Coordinates of C-alpha atoms and ligand atoms in Angstrom, one line a residue:
X1 CA 250.9 -28.8 131.5
X2 CA 249.8 -25.1 130.6
X3 CA 246.7 -23.5 129.1
X4 CA 247.1 -21.7 126.9
X5 CA 244.8 -18.4 127.0
X6 CA 243.2 -16.0 124.0
X7 CA 245.8 -13.9 124.4
X8 CA 248.4 -16.4 123.7
X9 CA 246.7 -18.7 121.1
X10 CA 247.4 -16.6 118.7
X11 CA 250.6 -16.3 117.9
X12 CA 250.3 -20.8 118.1
X13 CA 247.6 -20.1 115.2
X14 CA 250.0 -18.0 113.5
X15 CA 253.0 -20.6 114.1
X16 CA 250.5 -23.3 112.5
X17 CA 249.9 -21.2 109.6
X18 CA 253.3 -20.9 108.8
X19 CA 253.9 -24.3 109.4
X20 CA 250.9 -25.6 106.8
X21 CA 252.2 -23.0 104.3
X22 CA 256.0 -23.7 104.5
X23 CA 254.5 -27.8 104.3
X24 CA 252.5 -27.5 101.1
X25 CA 254.7 -25.5 99.4
X26 CA 257.3 -28.8 99.6
X27 CA 254.3 -30.1 99.0
X28 CA 253.8 -32.7 102.5
X29 CA 250.5 -33.4 103.5
X30 CA 248.7 -33.8 106.8
X31 CA 248.3 -36.8 109.7
X32 CA 246.7 -36.9 112.5
X33 CA 246.7 -39.6 114.4
X34 CA 245.1 -40.1 118.1
X35 CA 246.4 -39.1 121.2
X36 CA 246.3 -42.4 122.8
X37 CA 248.9 -45.9 121.5
X38 CA 248.9 -48.4 122.1
X39 CA 252.0 -48.8 125.4
X40 CA 253.3 -52.1 123.0
X41 CA 253.8 -50.0 120.1
X42 CA 255.3 -47.1 122.0
X43 CA 258.6 -49.3 123.8
X44 CA 258.8 -51.5 120.0
X45 CA 259.3 -47.9 118.8
X46 CA 261.3 -46.2 120.9
X47 CA 262.8 -49.1 122.5
X48 CA 262.6 -50.3 126.4
X49 CA 265.7 -48.6 126.9
X50 CA 265.2 -45.2 125.8
X51 CA 264.3 -42.6 128.7
X52 CA 261.3 -41.9 126.9
X53 CA 259.8 -45.8 127.5
X54 CA 261.5 -46.3 130.7
X55 CA 260.5 -43.0 132.8
X56 CA 258.7 -40.2 131.0
X57 CA 255.7 -42.2 129.2
X58 CA 251.5 -41.5 130.9
X59 CA 250.2 -45.2 130.5
X60 CA 247.2 -46.6 131.9
X61 CA 245.7 -49.5 131.5
X62 CA 241.7 -50.2 130.1
X63 CA 240.1 -53.9 129.7
X64 CA 242.9 -55.8 128.7
X65 CA 245.4 -53.0 126.4
X66 CA 247.6 -50.8 127.9
X67 CA 248.0 -47.4 126.3
X68 CA 250.3 -44.7 126.9
X69 CA 249.5 -40.4 126.2
X70 CA 252.0 -40.6 122.8
X71 CA 255.2 -39.5 123.8
X72 CA 256.5 -38.6 120.0
X73 CA 254.8 -39.0 116.9
X74 CA 257.8 -41.0 114.8
X75 CA 255.9 -44.3 116.1
X76 CA 252.3 -43.3 115.5
X77 CA 253.3 -42.4 111.8
X78 CA 254.8 -45.7 111.2
X79 CA 251.9 -47.7 112.4
X80 CA 249.8 -45.3 110.8
X81 CA 251.3 -46.3 108.1
X82 CA 251.2 -49.8 108.2
X83 CA 248.5 -50.0 109.4
X84 CA 246.7 -48.6 106.5
X85 CA 249.2 -49.5 103.8
X86 CA 249.9 -46.1 102.9
X87 CA 252.1 -47.6 100.3
X88 CA 249.6 -48.6 98.2
X89 CA 248.8 -44.9 97.3
X90 CA 252.3 -45.0 95.4
X91 CA 255.5 -43.8 95.9
X92 CA 256.8 -42.3 98.9
X93 CA 254.7 -40.4 101.2
X94 CA 255.7 -36.6 102.6
X95 CA 253.7 -36.5 105.8
X96 CA 253.3 -33.4 108.2
X97 CA 252.3 -33.4 111.7
X98 CA 251.4 -31.0 114.3
X99 CA 249.5 -31.2 117.7
X100 CA 250.3 -32.7 121.7
X101 CA 253.2 -35.2 122.5
X102 CA 253.0 -36.3 126.2
X103 CA 256.1 -37.0 128.4
X104 CA 256.3 -37.2 132.6
X105 CA 259.2 -35.5 133.2
X106 CA 260.5 -33.0 135.1
X107 CA 259.3 -29.7 134.4
X108 CA 261.4 -25.9 133.8
X109 CA 261.5 -23.8 131.4
X110 CA 261.2 -24.9 127.7
X111 CA 260.5 -28.7 129.2
X112 CA 256.2 -29.4 129.9
X113 CA 255.0 -32.5 130.9
X114 CA 252.4 -31.9 127.3
X115 CA 253.8 -29.6 125.1
X116 CA 253.5 -29.3 120.9
X117 CA 255.2 -30.7 118.0
X118 CA 255.5 -30.2 114.4
X119 CA 257.3 -32.7 112.3
X120 CA 257.7 -34.8 108.5
X121 CA 257.8 -38.0 108.0
X122 CA 259.1 -39.3 104.7
X123 CA 258.4 -42.6 104.1
X124 CA 259.2 -45.0 101.8
X125 CA 263.1 -43.4 100.2
X126 CA 266.3 -44.5 101.1
X127 CA 267.9 -41.8 99.1
X128 CA 269.8 -39.1 100.3
X129 CA 267.7 -36.0 99.1
X130 CA 264.6 -37.6 101.3
X131 CA 267.4 -36.5 104.2
X132 CA 267.8 -33.4 102.9
X133 CA 264.4 -32.3 102.4
X134 CA 263.7 -32.8 105.8
X135 CA 266.7 -31.5 106.3
X136 CA 265.7 -28.1 104.6
X137 CA 262.1 -28.0 105.5
X138 CA 263.6 -28.0 109.4
X139 CA 265.8 -24.8 108.6
X140 CA 263.8 -23.3 106.9
X141 CA 261.2 -23.3 109.6
X142 CA 263.0 -21.4 111.8
X143 CA 264.9 -18.8 109.3
X144 CA 260.9 -17.8 107.5
X145 CA 260.0 -17.2 111.0
X146 CA 263.5 -14.9 111.7
X147 CA 265.6 -17.2 113.9
X148 CA 268.3 -17.4 112.5
X149 CA 270.7 -17.9 115.4
X150 CA 271.3 -21.9 115.1
X151 CA 272.8 -24.3 114.9
X152 CA 272.8 -27.6 112.9
X153 CA 274.6 -30.6 114.1
X154 CA 275.0 -34.2 111.8
X155 CA 276.2 -37.1 111.8
X156 CA 275.7 -41.0 110.5
X157 CA 275.5 -43.8 112.7
X158 CA 275.2 -45.9 110.1
X159 CA 273.0 -48.8 108.3
X160 CA 273.1 -51.9 110.4
X161 CA 276.4 -53.7 109.4
X162 CA 278.1 -50.0 110.4
X163 CA 276.2 -50.6 113.5
X164 CA 277.0 -54.3 114.3
X165 CA 280.5 -53.7 113.6
X166 CA 280.6 -50.3 116.1
X167 CA 279.2 -52.4 119.0
X168 CA 282.0 -55.0 117.9
X169 CA 284.6 -51.9 118.2
X170 CA 282.9 -49.6 121.4
X171 CA 281.8 -52.8 123.8
X172 CA 285.4 -54.0 123.7
X173 CA 286.9 -50.0 124.4
X174 CA 284.0 -49.3 127.2
X175 CA 284.6 -52.8 129.2
X176 CA 287.6 -52.2 131.0
X177 CA 286.2 -48.8 131.9
X178 CA 282.8 -49.9 133.8
X179 CA 283.4 -49.8 137.1
X180 CA 284.2 -46.4 137.8
X181 CA 281.3 -45.8 135.3
X182 CA 277.7 -44.9 136.3
X183 CA 275.3 -47.5 137.0
X184 CA 272.7 -46.4 134.3
X185 CA 275.5 -46.9 132.2
X186 CA 276.9 -50.2 133.1
X187 CA 273.0 -50.7 132.8
X188 CA 273.1 -50.0 129.2
X189 CA 276.3 -51.7 127.9
X190 CA 275.3 -55.6 126.8
X191 CA 271.8 -54.1 124.7
X192 CA 272.7 -50.7 124.1
X193 CA 275.8 -49.7 124.1
X194 CA 276.1 -46.9 122.2
X195 CA 273.6 -44.9 124.0
X196 CA 275.9 -44.6 126.7
X197 CA 277.7 -41.4 124.5
X198 CA 274.8 -40.1 124.7
X199 CA 275.2 -40.1 129.1
X200 CA 275.1 -36.8 131.2
X201 CA 277.0 -39.1 133.8
X202 CA 280.0 -37.3 135.3
X203 CA 281.9 -40.0 135.7
X204 CA 281.1 -41.2 132.4
X205 CA 282.7 -38.0 131.0
X206 CA 286.5 -39.1 130.8
X207 CA 285.6 -42.1 128.8
X208 CA 283.6 -41.0 126.5
X209 CA 285.9 -38.6 125.4
X210 CA 288.5 -41.3 124.7
X211 CA 285.8 -43.0 123.3
X212 CA 285.9 -44.8 119.5
X213 CA 284.1 -43.0 117.0
X214 CA 281.3 -44.6 114.7
X215 CA 282.4 -42.7 111.7
X216 CA 285.6 -44.8 111.7
X217 CA 283.1 -48.3 111.6
X218 CA 281.1 -46.4 108.4
X219 CA 280.1 -49.3 105.9
X220 CA 281.3 -48.0 102.3
X221 CA 277.4 -47.4 101.4
X222 CA 276.8 -45.3 104.3
X223 CA 279.9 -43.4 103.8
X224 CA 278.4 -42.3 100.9
X225 CA 275.0 -41.6 101.9
X226 CA 276.3 -39.4 104.8
X227 CA 278.5 -38.0 102.2
X228 CA 275.7 -36.7 99.5
X229 CA 274.1 -35.8 102.7
X230 CA 276.6 -33.1 103.3
X231 CA 277.6 -32.7 99.8
X232 CA 273.5 -31.7 99.3
X233 CA 274.0 -29.5 102.6
X234 CA 276.9 -27.1 101.3
X235 CA 274.8 -26.9 97.7
X236 CA 271.6 -25.6 99.3
X237 CA 274.3 -23.4 101.7
X238 CA 273.3 -25.1 105.0
X239 CA 276.3 -24.8 107.1
X240 CA 276.2 -27.5 109.8
X241 CA 279.1 -29.3 112.0
X242 CA 279.6 -32.5 112.3
X243 CA 279.1 -34.2 116.1
X244 CA 280.4 -37.6 116.1
X245 CA 278.5 -37.7 120.0
X246 CA 275.2 -37.6 118.2
X247 CA 273.8 -41.3 118.1
X248 CA 270.1 -41.9 118.0
X249 CA 270.7 -45.0 120.8
X250 CA 268.2 -47.9 119.1
X251 CA 269.1 -50.4 116.6
X252 CA 265.8 -49.0 114.0
X253 CA 268.4 -45.4 113.7
X254 CA 270.2 -45.5 110.6
X255 CA 272.4 -43.1 108.8
X256 CA 271.8 -39.3 109.5
X257 CA 271.0 -38.7 113.1
X258 CA 270.0 -34.6 113.6
X259 CA 269.8 -31.6 115.6
X260 CA 269.1 -28.0 115.3
X261 CA 270.0 -26.6 118.4
X262 CA 269.8 -22.7 119.7
X263 CA 272.1 -20.8 122.0
X264 CA 269.3 -18.6 122.5
X265 CA 267.6 -21.5 124.4
X266 CA 269.9 -21.9 128.3
X267 CA 269.5 -25.4 129.1
X268 CA 266.9 -27.1 127.1
X269 CA 268.8 -26.0 123.6
X270 CA 267.5 -28.1 121.3
X271 CA 265.2 -26.9 118.6
X272 CA 264.4 -29.6 116.7
X273 CA 266.0 -33.5 116.4
X274 CA 265.9 -36.1 114.0
X275 CA 267.0 -38.6 111.3
X276 CA 266.8 -41.9 109.2
X277 CA 264.8 -44.7 111.1
X278 CA 264.6 -47.9 107.6
X279 CA 264.3 -50.4 110.7
X280 CA 261.7 -49.1 112.5
X281 CA 258.4 -50.1 110.0
X282 CA 260.0 -53.2 109.9
X283 CA 260.1 -53.4 113.7
X284 CA 256.6 -52.7 113.8
X285 CA 255.0 -55.4 111.3
X286 CA 255.0 -53.8 108.2
X287 CA 257.6 -54.3 105.2
X288 CA 260.7 -53.0 105.2
X289 CA 260.6 -49.3 104.0
X290 CA 263.1 -46.5 104.5
X291 CA 262.4 -43.6 106.0
X292 CA 263.3 -40.2 107.6
X293 CA 261.7 -37.3 109.7
X294 CA 262.7 -34.7 112.4
X295 CA 260.3 -33.3 115.5
X296 CA 260.4 -29.5 116.5
X297 CA 259.1 -28.5 119.7
X298 CA 256.8 -24.9 119.5
X299 CA 257.2 -24.1 123.0
X300 CA 260.6 -24.1 122.2
X301 CA 260.4 -22.0 118.8
X302 CA 258.0 -19.8 120.7
X303 CA 260.6 -19.1 123.7
X304 CA 263.2 -18.0 120.5
X305 CA 260.4 -15.9 119.8
X306 CA 260.7 -13.7 123.0
X307 CA 264.0 -13.9 123.1
X308 CA 264.4 -12.4 120.0
X309 CA 262.0 -10.3 120.4
X310 CA 259.8 -11.5 117.1
X311 CA 256.2 -11.0 117.1
X312 CA 254.5 -13.5 115.3
X313 CA 251.2 -12.1 117.3
X314 CA 249.4 -10.5 114.5
X315 CA 247.5 -8.8 117.7
X316 CA 243.1 -8.5 117.7
X317 CA 241.2 -7.5 115.2
X318 CA 237.8 -6.9 114.6
X319 CA 236.1 -5.1 111.7
X320 CA 232.7 -4.2 113.5
X321 CA 231.0 -3.8 116.6
X322 CA 227.6 -2.9 117.2
X323 CA 226.8 -0.8 120.2
X324 CA 223.4 -0.5 121.0
X325 CA 221.1 1.3 123.5
X326 CA 217.8 -0.2 124.7
X327 CA 215.9 -3.6 123.8
X328 CA 214.4 -2.7 119.9
X329 CA 218.1 -1.5 119.0
X330 CA 219.3 -5.1 120.5
X331 CA 216.5 -7.6 118.5
X332 CA 217.0 -5.1 115.5
X333 CA 221.8 -5.5 115.8
X334 CA 221.1 -10.1 116.1
X335 CA 220.9 -10.0 112.0
X336 CA 223.2 -6.7 110.7
X337 CA 225.5 -8.7 112.5
X338 CA 224.0 -12.3 110.1
X339 CA 224.1 -9.7 107.5
X340 CA 227.9 -8.4 108.1
X341 CA 229.6 -11.6 108.5
X342 CA 228.3 -13.2 105.6
X343 CA 230.0 -10.3 103.5
X344 CA 232.6 -12.2 105.4
X345 CA 233.6 -9.4 107.9
X346 CA 233.5 -9.9 111.5
X347 CA 231.3 -8.5 113.8
X348 CA 230.4 -8.6 117.1
X349 CA 228.1 -7.1 120.2
X350 CA 227.5 -6.4 123.6
X351 CA 225.4 -9.5 125.0
X352 CA 225.0 -8.3 128.5
X353 CA 222.5 -4.6 128.7
X354 CA 226.1 -2.4 129.6
X355 CA 226.0 1.8 129.0
X356 CA 227.4 3.0 126.0
X357 CA 230.4 3.5 127.8
X358 CA 231.4 -0.1 128.5
X359 CA 230.6 -1.1 125.1
X360 CA 232.7 1.3 123.6
X361 CA 235.0 0.4 126.2
X362 CA 234.7 -3.0 125.3
X363 CA 235.1 -2.3 121.4
X364 CA 238.3 -0.6 122.1
X365 CA 239.4 -3.6 123.6
X366 CA 238.6 -5.5 120.9
X367 CA 240.8 -3.7 118.9
X368 CA 237.3 -2.9 116.6
X369 CA 238.4 -0.9 113.5
X370 CA 234.7 0.3 113.1
X371 CA 231.6 1.3 116.0
X372 CA 227.8 1.7 115.1
X373 CA 226.1 3.0 117.2
X374 CA 222.5 2.7 117.7
X375 CA 219.4 2.9 119.8
X376 CA 215.5 4.2 119.7
X377 CA 216.2 7.7 117.8
X378 CA 218.4 6.2 115.3
X379 CA 216.2 3.1 114.2
X380 CA 213.7 6.0 114.6
X381 CA 215.2 8.0 111.7
X382 CA 217.3 4.4 110.0
X383 CA 220.7 6.9 110.6
X384 CA 223.0 5.6 112.0
X385 CA 226.5 6.6 113.8
X386 CA 229.6 4.7 112.2
X387 CA 232.6 6.0 114.0
X388 CA 236.1 5.0 112.3
X389 CA 238.2 4.3 115.8
X390 CA 241.6 4.1 114.1
X391 CA 240.3 8.3 113.2
X392 CA 238.4 8.9 115.2
X393 CA 235.7 10.0 113.3
X394 CA 232.4 9.8 112.9
X395 CA 229.6 10.2 110.3
X396 CA 225.6 9.5 110.1
X397 CA 224.9 7.0 107.7
X398 CA 222.5 4.8 106.7
X399 CA 222.4 0.7 107.2
X400 CA 222.6 0.5 103.3
X401 CA 225.4 3.3 103.5
X402 CA 227.3 1.6 106.1
X403 CA 227.2 -1.5 104.0
X404 CA 228.4 0.2 101.1
X405 CA 231.7 1.4 103.2
X406 CA 232.6 -2.3 104.3
X407 CA 232.4 -3.5 101.2
X408 CA 234.1 -1.7 99.9
X409 CA 236.6 -2.1 102.7
X410 CA 236.7 -5.5 101.7
X411 CA 237.1 -4.5 98.1
X412 CA 240.8 -2.5 99.7
X413 CA 242.1 -5.3 101.8
X414 CA 241.2 -3.3 104.7
X415 CA 239.7 -6.1 106.6
X416 CA 240.9 -8.4 109.2
X417 CA 240.8 -10.6 106.5
X418 CA 244.1 -9.1 104.7
X419 CA 245.9 -12.3 106.9
Ligands
AMP501 P1 262.9 -35.1 120.6 O1 261.3 -35.9 120.2 O2 262.9 -35.8 121.9 O3 263.6 -35.6 119.9 O4 262.6 -34.2 120.7 C1 262.6 -32.8 119.3 C2 261.9 -31.8 119.8 O5 261.0 -31.9 120.5 C3 263.4 -31.5 120.8 O6 264.3 -30.8 120.1 C4 262.7 -30.4 121.8 O7 262.0 -28.9 121.3 C5 261.2 -30.7 122.1 N1 260.7 -31.1 123.3 C6 260.8 -32.3 123.8 N2 260.7 -33.1 124.5 C7 260.1 -31.7 125.3 C8 259.5 -31.2 126.1 N3 259.4 -32.5 127.9 N4 258.7 -30.2 126.4 C9 259.1 -29.7 125.4 N5 260.0 -29.6 123.9 C10 260.2 -30.7 123.9

């Protein structure tokens, strides 16, 4: 788990601003849910046999309730949708989120125990257009930021009927190979054979390579759904590769599955992933409700930016630093700060009674555009040194003249408000 220090939070804020702005363009509304969820929800929502639930959740008990730190947002958003009857708001719910998630994984570059995701959940539509809006938002965010070297992989895992048919075929194929396969795959065989296709164990690979594919077991309507998704991706000019091995193991995942990867990321190359989960809401106690969503890792997005030399940090900026010499000047400065801030500008001063030199250094460090220098002499004459830090020019002006100048700056958009 890492601290995000002040020199890093600027790029996080910039990224969040982009996500919020683009989500608004797609007409998504934000949802915020608690960081803690009942263990039961996460186990049902993700599935007992997933890596996350079996190995990676941070869990604890308080009274009679078992809690986990949320490892992802789809199950929490689905819970919230059911609990608050969001269906009654009418129409399809188009939700986005940004926030921290927790998984007790082995940390490495691009993999933390507390990390951040943003994502969408579209709840209440089975239409392929919903899949497409989700995928195109995901792709659009990376494009907007300038991360262009990405690969979109898609697959269909079919509806319940397709999956049941496929599971039978797959099990019949796997059964004779089981003795030579990994222990993990053997434990998955009965309850969740599709997850075996996800296995990274070397001894499983030859068997997986020859395995029958879900694509061959798709029902008519699943095939139609998938074809429409692909057609619409073509219409939008979004490149994709079909990856028949891309599966979402649990039974609640249906139809479209997708993943966005970046060759610039090294071992942890998944930027984002998602898919349809038409059976999840019913699984956690709601009415049958089709839904689709994706989640993206924010640390990995920022690593990709670093690799590609994309600078999201707009840099520090401050409109006015009031440099004070002596007690009276310091007292004078306090209401002036308030006045300047009231005009919509940013302003600060020294809180330690440091030397003129130290305060000028501080103003430089803060990237102040202007400084106002005040001491007893200036107070007596009501003339202050107003210094343009960029141009290294200064003038002697009254406070009113200085405020007038600053007002003009706002008009010209030359203040930190410009962002
Ligand atoms: P998932 O919910 O596992 O599909 O993950 C969605 C995205 O979240 C991944 O593509 C990663 O970008 C990111 N992600 C998942 N786990 C971690 C982690 N432990 N550390 C950093 N990013 C992660």
